[in-house]
Coordinates of C-alpha atoms and ligand atoms in Angstrom, one line a residue:
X30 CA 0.0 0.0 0.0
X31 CA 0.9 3.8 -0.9
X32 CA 0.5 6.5 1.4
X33 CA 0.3 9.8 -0.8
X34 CA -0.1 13.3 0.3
X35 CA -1.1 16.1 -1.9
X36 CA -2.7 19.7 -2.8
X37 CA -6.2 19.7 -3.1
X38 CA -9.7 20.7 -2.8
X39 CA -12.2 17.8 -1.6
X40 CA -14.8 18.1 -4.1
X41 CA -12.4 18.3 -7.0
X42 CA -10.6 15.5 -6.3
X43 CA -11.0 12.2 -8.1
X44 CA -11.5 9.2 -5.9
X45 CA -12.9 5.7 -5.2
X46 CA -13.9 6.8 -2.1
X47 CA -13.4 10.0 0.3
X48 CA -13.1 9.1 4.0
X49 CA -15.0 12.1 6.4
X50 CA -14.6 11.8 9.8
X51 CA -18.1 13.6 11.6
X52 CA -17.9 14.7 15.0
X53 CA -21.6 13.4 16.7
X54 CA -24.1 15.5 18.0
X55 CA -23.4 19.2 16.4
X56 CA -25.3 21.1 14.0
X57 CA -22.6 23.1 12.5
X58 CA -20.2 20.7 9.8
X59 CA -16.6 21.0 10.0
X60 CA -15.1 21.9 6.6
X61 CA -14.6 19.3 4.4
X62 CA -18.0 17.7 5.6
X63 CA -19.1 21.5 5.2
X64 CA -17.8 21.2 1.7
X65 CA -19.3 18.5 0.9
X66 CA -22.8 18.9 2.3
X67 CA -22.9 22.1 0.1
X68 CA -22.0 20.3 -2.9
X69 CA -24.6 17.8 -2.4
X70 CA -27.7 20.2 -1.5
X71 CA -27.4 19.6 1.5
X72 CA -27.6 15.6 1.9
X73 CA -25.2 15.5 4.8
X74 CA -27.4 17.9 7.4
X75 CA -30.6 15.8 6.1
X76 CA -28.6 12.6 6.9
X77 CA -27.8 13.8 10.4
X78 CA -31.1 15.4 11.2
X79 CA -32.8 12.6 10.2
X80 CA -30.6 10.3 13.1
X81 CA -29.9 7.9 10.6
X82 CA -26.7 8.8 11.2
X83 CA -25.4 10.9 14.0
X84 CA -21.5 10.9 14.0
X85 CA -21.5 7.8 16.9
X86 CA -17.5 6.9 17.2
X87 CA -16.2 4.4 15.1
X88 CA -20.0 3.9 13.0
X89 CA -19.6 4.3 9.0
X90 CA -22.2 5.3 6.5
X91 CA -22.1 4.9 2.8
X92 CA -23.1 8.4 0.4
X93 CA -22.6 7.9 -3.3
X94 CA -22.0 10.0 -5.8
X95 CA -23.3 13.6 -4.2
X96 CA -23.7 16.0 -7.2
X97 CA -21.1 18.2 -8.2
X98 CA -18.0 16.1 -6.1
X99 CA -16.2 14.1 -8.0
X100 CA -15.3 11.5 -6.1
X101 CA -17.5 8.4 -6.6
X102 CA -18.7 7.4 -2.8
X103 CA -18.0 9.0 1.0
X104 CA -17.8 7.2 3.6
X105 CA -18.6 8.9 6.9
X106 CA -17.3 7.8 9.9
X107 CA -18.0 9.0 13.9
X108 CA -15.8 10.4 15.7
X109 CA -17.9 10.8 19.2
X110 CA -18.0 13.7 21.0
X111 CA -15.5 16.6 19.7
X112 CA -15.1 17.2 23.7
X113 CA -13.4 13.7 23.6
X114 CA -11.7 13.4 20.6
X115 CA -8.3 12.1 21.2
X116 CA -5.6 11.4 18.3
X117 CA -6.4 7.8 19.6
X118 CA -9.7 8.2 18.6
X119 CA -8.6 9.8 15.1
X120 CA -6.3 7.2 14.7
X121 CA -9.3 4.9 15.3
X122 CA -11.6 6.2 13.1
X123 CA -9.5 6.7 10.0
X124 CA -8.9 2.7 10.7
X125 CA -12.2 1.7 10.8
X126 CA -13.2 4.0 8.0
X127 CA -10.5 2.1 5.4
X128 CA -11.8 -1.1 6.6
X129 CA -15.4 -0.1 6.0
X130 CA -13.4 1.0 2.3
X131 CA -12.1 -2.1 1.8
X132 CA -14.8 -4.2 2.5
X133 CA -16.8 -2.9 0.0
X134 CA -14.0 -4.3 -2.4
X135 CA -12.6 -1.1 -3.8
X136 CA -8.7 -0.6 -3.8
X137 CA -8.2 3.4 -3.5
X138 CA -9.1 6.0 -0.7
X139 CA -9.0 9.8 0.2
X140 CA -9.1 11.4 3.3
X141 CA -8.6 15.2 3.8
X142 CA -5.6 16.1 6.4
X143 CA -8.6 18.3 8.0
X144 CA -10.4 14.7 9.1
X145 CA -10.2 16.1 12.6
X146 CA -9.3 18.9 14.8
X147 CA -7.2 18.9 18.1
X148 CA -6.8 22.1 19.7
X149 CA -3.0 22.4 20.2
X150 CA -1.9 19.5 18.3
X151 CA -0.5 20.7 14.5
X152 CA -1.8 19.1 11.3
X153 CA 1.1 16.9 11.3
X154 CA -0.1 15.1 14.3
X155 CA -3.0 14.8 12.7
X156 CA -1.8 13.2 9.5
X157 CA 0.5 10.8 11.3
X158 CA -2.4 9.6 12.9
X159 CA -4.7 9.0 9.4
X160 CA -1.5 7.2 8.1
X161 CA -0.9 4.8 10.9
X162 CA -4.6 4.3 11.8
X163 CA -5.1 3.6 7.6
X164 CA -2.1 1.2 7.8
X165 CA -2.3 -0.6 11.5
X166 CA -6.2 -1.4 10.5
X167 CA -5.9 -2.7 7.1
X168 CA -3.7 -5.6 9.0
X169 CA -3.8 -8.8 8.3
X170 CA -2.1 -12.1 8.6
X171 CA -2.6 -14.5 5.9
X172 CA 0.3 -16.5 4.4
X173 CA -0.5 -19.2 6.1
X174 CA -4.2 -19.3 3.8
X175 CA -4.8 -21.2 0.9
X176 CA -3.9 -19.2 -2.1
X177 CA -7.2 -19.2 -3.5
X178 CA -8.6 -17.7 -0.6
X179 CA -6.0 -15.0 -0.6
X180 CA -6.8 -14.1 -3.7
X181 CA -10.2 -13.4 -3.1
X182 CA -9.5 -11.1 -0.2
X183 CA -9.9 -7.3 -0.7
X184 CA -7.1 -4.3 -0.3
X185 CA -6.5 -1.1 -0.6
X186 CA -3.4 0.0 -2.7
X187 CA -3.4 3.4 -2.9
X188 CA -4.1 6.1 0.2
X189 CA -4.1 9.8 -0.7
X190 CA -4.3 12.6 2.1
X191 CA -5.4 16.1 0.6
X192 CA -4.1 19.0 2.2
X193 CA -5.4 22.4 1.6
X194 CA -2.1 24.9 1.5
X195 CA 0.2 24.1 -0.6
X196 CA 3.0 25.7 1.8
X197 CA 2.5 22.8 4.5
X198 CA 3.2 20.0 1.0
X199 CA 6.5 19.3 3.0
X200 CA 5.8 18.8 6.8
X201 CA 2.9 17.5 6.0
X202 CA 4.8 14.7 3.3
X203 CA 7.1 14.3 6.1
X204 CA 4.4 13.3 8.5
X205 CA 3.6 10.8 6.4
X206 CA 6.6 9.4 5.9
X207 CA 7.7 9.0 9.1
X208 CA 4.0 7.7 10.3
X209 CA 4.7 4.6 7.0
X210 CA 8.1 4.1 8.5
X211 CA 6.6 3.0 12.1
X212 CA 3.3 1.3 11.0
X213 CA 5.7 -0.7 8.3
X214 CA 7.6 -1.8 11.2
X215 CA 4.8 -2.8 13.7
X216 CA 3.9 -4.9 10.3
X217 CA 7.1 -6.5 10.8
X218 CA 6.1 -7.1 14.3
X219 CA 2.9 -8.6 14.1
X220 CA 4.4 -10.4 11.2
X221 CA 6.6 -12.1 13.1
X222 CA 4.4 -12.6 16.3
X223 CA 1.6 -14.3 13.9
X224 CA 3.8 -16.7 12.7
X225 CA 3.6 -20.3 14.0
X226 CA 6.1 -21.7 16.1
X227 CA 7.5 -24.2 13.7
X228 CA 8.0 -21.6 11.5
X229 CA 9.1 -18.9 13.3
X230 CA 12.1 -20.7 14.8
X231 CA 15.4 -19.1 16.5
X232 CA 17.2 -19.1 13.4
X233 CA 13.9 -17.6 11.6
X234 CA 14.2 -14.6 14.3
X235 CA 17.7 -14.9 13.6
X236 CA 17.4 -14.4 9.2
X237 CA 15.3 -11.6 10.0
X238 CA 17.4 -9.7 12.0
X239 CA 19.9 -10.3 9.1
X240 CA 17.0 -9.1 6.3
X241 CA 16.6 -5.9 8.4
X242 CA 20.0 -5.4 9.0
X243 CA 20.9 -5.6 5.4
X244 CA 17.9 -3.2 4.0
X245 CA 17.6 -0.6 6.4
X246 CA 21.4 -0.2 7.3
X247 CA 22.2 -1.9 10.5
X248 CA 25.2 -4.2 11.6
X249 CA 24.1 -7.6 12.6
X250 CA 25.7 -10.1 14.6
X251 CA 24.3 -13.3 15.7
X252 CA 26.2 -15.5 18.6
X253 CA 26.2 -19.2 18.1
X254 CA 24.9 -21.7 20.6
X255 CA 29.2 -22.3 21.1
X256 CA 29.9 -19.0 20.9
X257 CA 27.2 -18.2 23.6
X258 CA 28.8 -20.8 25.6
X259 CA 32.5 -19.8 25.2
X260 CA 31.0 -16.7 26.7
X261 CA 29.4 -18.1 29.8
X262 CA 25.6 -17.1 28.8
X263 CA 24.6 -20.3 31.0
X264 CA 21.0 -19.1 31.9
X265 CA 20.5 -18.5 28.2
X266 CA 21.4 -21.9 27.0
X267 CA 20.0 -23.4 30.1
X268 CA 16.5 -22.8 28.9
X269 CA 17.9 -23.7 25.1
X270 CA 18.5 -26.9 26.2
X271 CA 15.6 -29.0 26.1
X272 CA 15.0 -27.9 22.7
X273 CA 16.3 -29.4 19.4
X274 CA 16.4 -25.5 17.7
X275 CA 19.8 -24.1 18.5
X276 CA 19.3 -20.6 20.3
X277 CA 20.8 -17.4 18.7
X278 CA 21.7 -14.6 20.5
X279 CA 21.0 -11.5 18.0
X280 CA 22.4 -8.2 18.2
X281 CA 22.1 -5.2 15.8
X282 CA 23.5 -1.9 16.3
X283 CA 22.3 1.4 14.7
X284 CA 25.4 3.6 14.0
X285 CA 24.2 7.1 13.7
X286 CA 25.7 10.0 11.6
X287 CA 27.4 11.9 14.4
X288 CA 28.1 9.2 16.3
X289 CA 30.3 10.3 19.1
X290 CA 28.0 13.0 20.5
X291 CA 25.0 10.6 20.6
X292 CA 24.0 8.7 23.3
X293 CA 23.8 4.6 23.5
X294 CA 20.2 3.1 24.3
X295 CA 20.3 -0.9 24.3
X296 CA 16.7 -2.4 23.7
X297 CA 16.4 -5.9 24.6
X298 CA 13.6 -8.0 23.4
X299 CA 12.6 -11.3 25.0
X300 CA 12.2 -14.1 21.9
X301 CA 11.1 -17.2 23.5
X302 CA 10.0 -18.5 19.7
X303 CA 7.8 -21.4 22.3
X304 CA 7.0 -21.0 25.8
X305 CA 5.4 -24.8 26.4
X306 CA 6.7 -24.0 30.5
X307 CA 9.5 -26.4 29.8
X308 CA 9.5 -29.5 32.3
X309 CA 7.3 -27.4 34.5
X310 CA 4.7 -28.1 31.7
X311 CA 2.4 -26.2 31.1
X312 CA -1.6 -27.0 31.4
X313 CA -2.2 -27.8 27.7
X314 CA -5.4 -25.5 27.1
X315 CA -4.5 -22.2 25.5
X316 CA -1.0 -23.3 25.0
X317 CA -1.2 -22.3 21.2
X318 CA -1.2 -19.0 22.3
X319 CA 2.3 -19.5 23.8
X320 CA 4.1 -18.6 20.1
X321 CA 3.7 -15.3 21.3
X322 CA 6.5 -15.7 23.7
X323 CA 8.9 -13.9 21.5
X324 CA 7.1 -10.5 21.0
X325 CA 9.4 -8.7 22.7
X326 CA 11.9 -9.8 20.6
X327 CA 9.8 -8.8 17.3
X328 CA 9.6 -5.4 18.7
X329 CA 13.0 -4.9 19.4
X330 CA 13.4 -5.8 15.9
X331 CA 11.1 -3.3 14.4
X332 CA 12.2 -1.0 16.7
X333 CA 15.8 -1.4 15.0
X334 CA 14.1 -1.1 11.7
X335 CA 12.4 2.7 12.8
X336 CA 15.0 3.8 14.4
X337 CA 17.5 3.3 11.6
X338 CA 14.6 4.3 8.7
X339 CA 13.7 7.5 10.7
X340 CA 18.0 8.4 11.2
X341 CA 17.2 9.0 15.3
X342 CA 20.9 10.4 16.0
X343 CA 20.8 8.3 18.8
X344 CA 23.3 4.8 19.0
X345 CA 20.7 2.3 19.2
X346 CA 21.8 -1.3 20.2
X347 CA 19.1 -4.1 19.9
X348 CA 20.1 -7.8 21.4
X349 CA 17.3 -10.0 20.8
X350 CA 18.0 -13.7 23.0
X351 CA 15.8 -16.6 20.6
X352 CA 15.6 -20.1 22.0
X353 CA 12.1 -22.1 22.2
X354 CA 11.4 -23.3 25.8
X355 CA 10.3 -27.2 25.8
X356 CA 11.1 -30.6 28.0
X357 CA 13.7 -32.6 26.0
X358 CA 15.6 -35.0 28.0
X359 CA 18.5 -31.8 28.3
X360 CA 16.4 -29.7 29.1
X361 CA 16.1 -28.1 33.0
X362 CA 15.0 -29.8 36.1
X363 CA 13.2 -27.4 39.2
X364 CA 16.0 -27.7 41.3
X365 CA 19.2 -26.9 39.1
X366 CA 21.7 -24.3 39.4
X367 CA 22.8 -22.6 36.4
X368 CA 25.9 -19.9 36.3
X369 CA 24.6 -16.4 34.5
X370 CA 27.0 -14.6 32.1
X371 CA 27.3 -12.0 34.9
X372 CA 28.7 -14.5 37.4
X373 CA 25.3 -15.2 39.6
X374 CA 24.5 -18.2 40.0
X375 CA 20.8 -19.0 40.1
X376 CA 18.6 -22.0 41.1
X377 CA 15.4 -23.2 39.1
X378 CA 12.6 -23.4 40.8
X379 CA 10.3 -23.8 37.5
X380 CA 11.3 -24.1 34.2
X381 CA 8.5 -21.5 33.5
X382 CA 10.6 -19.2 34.3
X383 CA 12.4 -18.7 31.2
X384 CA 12.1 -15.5 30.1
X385 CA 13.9 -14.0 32.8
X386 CA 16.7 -16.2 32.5
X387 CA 17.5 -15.4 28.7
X388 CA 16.9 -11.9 29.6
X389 CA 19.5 -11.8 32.6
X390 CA 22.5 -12.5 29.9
X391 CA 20.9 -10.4 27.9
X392 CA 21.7 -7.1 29.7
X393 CA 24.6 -8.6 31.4
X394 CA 25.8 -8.6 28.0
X395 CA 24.1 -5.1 27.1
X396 CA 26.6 -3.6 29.6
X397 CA 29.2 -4.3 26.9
X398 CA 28.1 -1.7 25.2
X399 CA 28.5 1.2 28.3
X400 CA 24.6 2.4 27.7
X401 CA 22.9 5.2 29.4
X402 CA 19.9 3.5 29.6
X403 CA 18.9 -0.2 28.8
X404 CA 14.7 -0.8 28.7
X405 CA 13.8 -4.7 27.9
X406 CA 10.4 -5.8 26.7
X407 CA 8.9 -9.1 27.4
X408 CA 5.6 -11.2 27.9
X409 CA 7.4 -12.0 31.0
X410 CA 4.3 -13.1 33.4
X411 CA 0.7 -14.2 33.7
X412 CA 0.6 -12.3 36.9
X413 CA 0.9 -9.2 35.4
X414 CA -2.1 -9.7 33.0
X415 CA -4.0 -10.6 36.6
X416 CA -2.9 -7.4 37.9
X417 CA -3.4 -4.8 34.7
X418 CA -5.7 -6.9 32.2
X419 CA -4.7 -7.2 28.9
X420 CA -4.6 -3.9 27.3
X421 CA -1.4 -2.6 29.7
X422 CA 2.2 -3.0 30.2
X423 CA 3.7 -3.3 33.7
X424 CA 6.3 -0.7 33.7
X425 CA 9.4 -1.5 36.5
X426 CA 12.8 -0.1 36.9
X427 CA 15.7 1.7 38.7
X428 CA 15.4 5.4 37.1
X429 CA 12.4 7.4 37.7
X430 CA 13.3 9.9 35.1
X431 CA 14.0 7.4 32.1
X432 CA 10.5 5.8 33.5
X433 CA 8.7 9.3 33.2
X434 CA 10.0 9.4 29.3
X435 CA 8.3 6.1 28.7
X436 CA 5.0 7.4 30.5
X437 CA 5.1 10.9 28.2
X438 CA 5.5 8.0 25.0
X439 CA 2.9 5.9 26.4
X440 CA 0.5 8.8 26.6
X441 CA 1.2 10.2 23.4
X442 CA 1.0 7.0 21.5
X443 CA -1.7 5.9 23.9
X444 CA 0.1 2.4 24.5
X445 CA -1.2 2.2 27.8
X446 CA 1.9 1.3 30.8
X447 CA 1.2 1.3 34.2
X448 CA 3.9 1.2 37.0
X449 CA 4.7 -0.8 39.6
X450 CA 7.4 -0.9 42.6
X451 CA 10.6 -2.6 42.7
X452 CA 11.0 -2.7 46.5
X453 CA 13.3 -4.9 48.7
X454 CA 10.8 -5.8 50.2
X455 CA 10.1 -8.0 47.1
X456 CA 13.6 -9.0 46.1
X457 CA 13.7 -10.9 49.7
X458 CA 11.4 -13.0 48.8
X459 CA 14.3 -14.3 45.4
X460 CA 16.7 -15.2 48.2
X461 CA 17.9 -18.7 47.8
X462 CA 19.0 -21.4 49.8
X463 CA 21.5 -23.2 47.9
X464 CA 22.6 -20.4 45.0
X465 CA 22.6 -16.3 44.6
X466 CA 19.2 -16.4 43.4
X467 CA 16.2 -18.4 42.6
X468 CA 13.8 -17.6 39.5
X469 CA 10.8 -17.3 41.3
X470 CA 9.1 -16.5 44.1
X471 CA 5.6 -17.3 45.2
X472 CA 2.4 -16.7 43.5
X473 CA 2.0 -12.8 45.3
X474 CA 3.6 -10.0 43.3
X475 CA 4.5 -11.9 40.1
X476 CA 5.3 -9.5 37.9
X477 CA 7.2 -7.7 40.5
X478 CA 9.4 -10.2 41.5
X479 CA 10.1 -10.7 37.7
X480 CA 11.3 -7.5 37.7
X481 CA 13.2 -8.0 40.6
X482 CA 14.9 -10.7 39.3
X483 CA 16.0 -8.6 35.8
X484 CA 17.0 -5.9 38.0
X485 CA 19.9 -8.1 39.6
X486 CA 21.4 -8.2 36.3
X487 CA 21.6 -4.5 35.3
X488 CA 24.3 -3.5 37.1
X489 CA 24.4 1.2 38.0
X490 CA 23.1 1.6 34.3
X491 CA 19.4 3.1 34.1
X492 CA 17.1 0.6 33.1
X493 CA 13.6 0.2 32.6
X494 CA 11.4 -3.0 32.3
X495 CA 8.2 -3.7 30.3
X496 CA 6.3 -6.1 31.2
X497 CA 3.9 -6.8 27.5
X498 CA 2.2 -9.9 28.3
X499 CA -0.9 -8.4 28.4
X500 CA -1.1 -6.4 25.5
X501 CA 1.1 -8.1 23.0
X502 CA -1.9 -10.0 21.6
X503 CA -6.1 -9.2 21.6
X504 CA -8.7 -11.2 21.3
X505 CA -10.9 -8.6 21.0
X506 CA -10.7 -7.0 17.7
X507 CA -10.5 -3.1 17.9
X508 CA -10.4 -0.7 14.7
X509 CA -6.3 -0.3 14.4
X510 CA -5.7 -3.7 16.5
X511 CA -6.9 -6.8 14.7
X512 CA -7.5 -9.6 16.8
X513 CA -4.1 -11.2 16.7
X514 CA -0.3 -9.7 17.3
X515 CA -0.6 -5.9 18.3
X516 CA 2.8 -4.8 17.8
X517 CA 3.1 -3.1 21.1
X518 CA 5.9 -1.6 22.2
X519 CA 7.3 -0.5 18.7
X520 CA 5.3 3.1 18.8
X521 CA 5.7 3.5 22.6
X522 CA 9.3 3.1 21.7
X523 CA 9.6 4.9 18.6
X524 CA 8.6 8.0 20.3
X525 CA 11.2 7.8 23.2
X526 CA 13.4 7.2 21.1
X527 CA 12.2 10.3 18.8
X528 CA 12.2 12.6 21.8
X529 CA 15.4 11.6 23.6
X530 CA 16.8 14.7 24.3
X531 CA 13.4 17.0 24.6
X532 CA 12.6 17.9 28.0
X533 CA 8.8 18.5 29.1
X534 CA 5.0 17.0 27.9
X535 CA 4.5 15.9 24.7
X536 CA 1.1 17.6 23.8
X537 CA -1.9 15.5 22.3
X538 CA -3.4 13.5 25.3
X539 CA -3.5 13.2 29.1
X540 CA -1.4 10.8 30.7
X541 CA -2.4 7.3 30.8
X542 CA -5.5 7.8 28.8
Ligands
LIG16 N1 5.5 -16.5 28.8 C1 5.1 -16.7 30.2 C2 4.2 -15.5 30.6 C3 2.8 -15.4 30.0 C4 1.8 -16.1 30.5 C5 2.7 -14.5 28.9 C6 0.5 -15.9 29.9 C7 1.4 -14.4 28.3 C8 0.4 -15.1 28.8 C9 6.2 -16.8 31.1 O1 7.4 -17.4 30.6 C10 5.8 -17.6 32.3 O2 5.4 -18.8 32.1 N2 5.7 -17.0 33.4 C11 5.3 -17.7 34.6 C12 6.2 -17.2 35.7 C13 6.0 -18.0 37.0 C14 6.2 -19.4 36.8 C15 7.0 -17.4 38.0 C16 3.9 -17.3 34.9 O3 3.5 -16.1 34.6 O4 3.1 -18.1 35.4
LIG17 MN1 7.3 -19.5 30.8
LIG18 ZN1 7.6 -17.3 28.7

């Protein structure tokens, strides 16, 4: 799909289909439905008068062919109260409005960059919004269908986004641009996330990182099950070894142009390609769902991709641990000691614990690299879905102010974080009898004492946790989040990453909305 952006007037312009986003409840249009309704006698006011439809968020109705525009059809689409319109909500309905496009079977859209109005937040905003929304909706996974039934699914290939004055061609192209570069890589993502198991393997994860590497301009290395072990990365093979898939431990590093004035951020991605609990099995129903186990890892990956597409002068180090998690006859007893690459050692008290234990050589090895600040991502515990539900990240770590960055991103991008305490109080309760540390505590505080147990592995450098469980995947399907993968993490990111060295509130929505 092509994003365009051009000069132009909304009835003039040829289309398939214009997409009109109507604010509900007010009898004054905005201007392009304004536009429109004048061009048409009128139609739109009668529409709304007549409630058949009255600008309800997210609802779509069909016009075709109003007189004197010459696009063929428009397709309205709520947006809900103008007193709660949020870019979310924009974002929203530009998504449901393509899919309402595309399910009528036509292959082209329009949308005017004045689809919506925020006071405060510039047309820019706005149009990154339309583009991701247009691109995060239109989602979907299906290479794993039967051709024929591929070929008889419906897309759009061509998105255009008028704007009126010709003197904001070039921000407003540049919105675009950059809003393509980050939906392209939550593709990747939920690409990646989708992908079964036995397909998406270590050394899968492992050619990707390579494919990214290669087009977008990133150095990739990949450490070898002996390499890793030359190294000491015990807990990382530990887990590797009930499985028949060697592990890779992937790195890329994103070199920017002035290089020696910018400072070093090392993402790390948990990629557990299967989670089946190891010998602590796992109950059997809903297992399926445990392919997900590496969407940390994805998101570090795309991640990588954006940062190195959008030239953030930032050094940017990804390291991305892949191993599946199952119960060979190598693989880890409850009970065992392993020796970390930092030195610790650490007893297993359930194979379930796996995550943290790739992730603990994983920034032990990050510190390599002399970062300001590391931040991890991982579907690290059920506990934390118990605690937040499934639409929000637990955020953990040891610098308040690198944690207060995150929250500005999550609001702005309205990937919903919420935090939660590292105290002692918790890290007592990882105290082991027989080695430094064991890899899990009771059932209180899960997700905590998960993050207590990274936390012993990140030495004085700032770091910041993210605990994605929860919203890595939906069931529920939601106008830019198709049931399925999400991609989480990769905007939230992104816009840290964007805003590194700006200091104060990003405008566009309250915290934590
Ligand atoms: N990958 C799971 C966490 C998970 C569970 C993610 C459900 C998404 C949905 C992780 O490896 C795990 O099994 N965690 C255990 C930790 C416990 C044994 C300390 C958990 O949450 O039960
Ligand atoms: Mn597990
Ligand atoms: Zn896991």
């Amino acid at each position: 799909m092509k994003i365009t952006v051009r000069p132009g007037g909304i009835a003039q312009t040829s289309s398939e289909c214009i997409i009109l986003g109507i604010y509900e409840g007010e009898r004054s249009l905005e201007e392009p439905a304004r536009v429109v309704d004048r061009a048409s006698a009128g139609m739109l006011q009668e529409i709304m008068q007549s409630g058949d439809f009255k600008g309800e968020r997210y609802r779509s109705f069909l016009l075709y062919k109003p007189r004197e525009i010459v696009a063929r059809r428009i397709m309205l689409v709520g947006l809900g109260k103008r007193k709660d319109c949020t870019l979310d909500k924009i974002r929203g309905a530009a998504a449901q409005g393509a899919r309402a496009v595309r399910d009528l079977g036509l292959h082209e859209l329009l949308m005017p960059a004045t689809f919506a109005r925020i006071p405060g937040v510039p047309q820019t905003g706005i149009i990154r919004a339309l583009a991701e929304g247009v691109m995060l909706g239109l989602y979907a996974f299906d290479e794993f269908k039967t051709t024929n039934e591929r070929k008889k699914k419906n897309v759009i290939e061509a998105v255009t986004i008028l704007v009126e004055n010709a003197q904001e061609l070039q921000a407003a192209r540049d919105a675009a641009r950059k809003a393509a570069i980050i939906a392209r890589a939550v593709q990747v993502v939920r690409d990646l996330v989708s992908r079964p198991a036995n397909s998406a393997t270590p050394a899968f994860m492992a050619r990707t990182a390579k494919t990214i590497a290669k087009t977008s301009g990133l150095v990739c290395t990949v450490l070898s099950p002996s390499q890793a072990k030359k190294l000491g990365m015990g807990c990382f093979l530990g887990v590797a070894q009930g499985s028949r898939e060697p592990a890779q431990f992937i790195v890329l590093e994103y070199v920017p142009a002035k290089a020696q004035h910018a400072d070093t951020i090392v993402l790390v991605g948990k990629a557990i390609t299967f989670d089946s609990g190891g010998s602590s099995l796992k109950p059997a129903r809903g297992m399926e769902r445990m392919k997900d186990d590496m969407s940390g890892g994805a998101a570090v990956l795309g991640i990588m991709q954006a940062a190195a597409q959008l030239k953030i002068p930032l050094r940017v180090i990804g390291i991305v641990p892949a191993t599946e998690n199952l119960p060979g006859g190598a693989a880890l007893k409850p009970g065992d000691v392993i020796t970390s690459l930092s030195g610790k050692t650490v007893e297993i008290i359930t194979t379930d614990a796996e995550g943290r234990l790739i992730l603990a050589d994983a920034l032990a090895y990050a510190q390599r690299y002399k970062p300001h600040a590391i931040i991890d991502l991982a579907t690290l515990t059920g506990a934390c879905i118990t605690a937040l539900g499934n639409d929000v990240a637990g955020v953990m770590g040891t610098d308040e102010q690198l944690i207060n960055k995150i929250k500005e991103a999550a609001a702005a991008t309205s990937e919903k974080i919420w935090q939660l305490p590292l105290w002692d109080e918790y890290s007592e309760l990882l105290k082991s009898d027989i080695a430094d540390i064991k890899n899990a505590a009771g059932r209180d505080a899960g997700a905590i004492t998960g993050g207590c147990f990274l936390k012993e592995f990140t030495g004085k450098t700032p770091w910041v946790h993210l605990d994605i469980a929860g919203p890595a995947w939906t069931e529920k399907d939601r106008p830019y989040l198709p049931k399925g993968a999400t991609g989480f993490g990769v905007r939230l990111l992104v816009h840290v990453l964007e805003n590194w060295g700006k200091k104060g509130y990003i405008k566009g929505e309250k915290v934590n909305r």
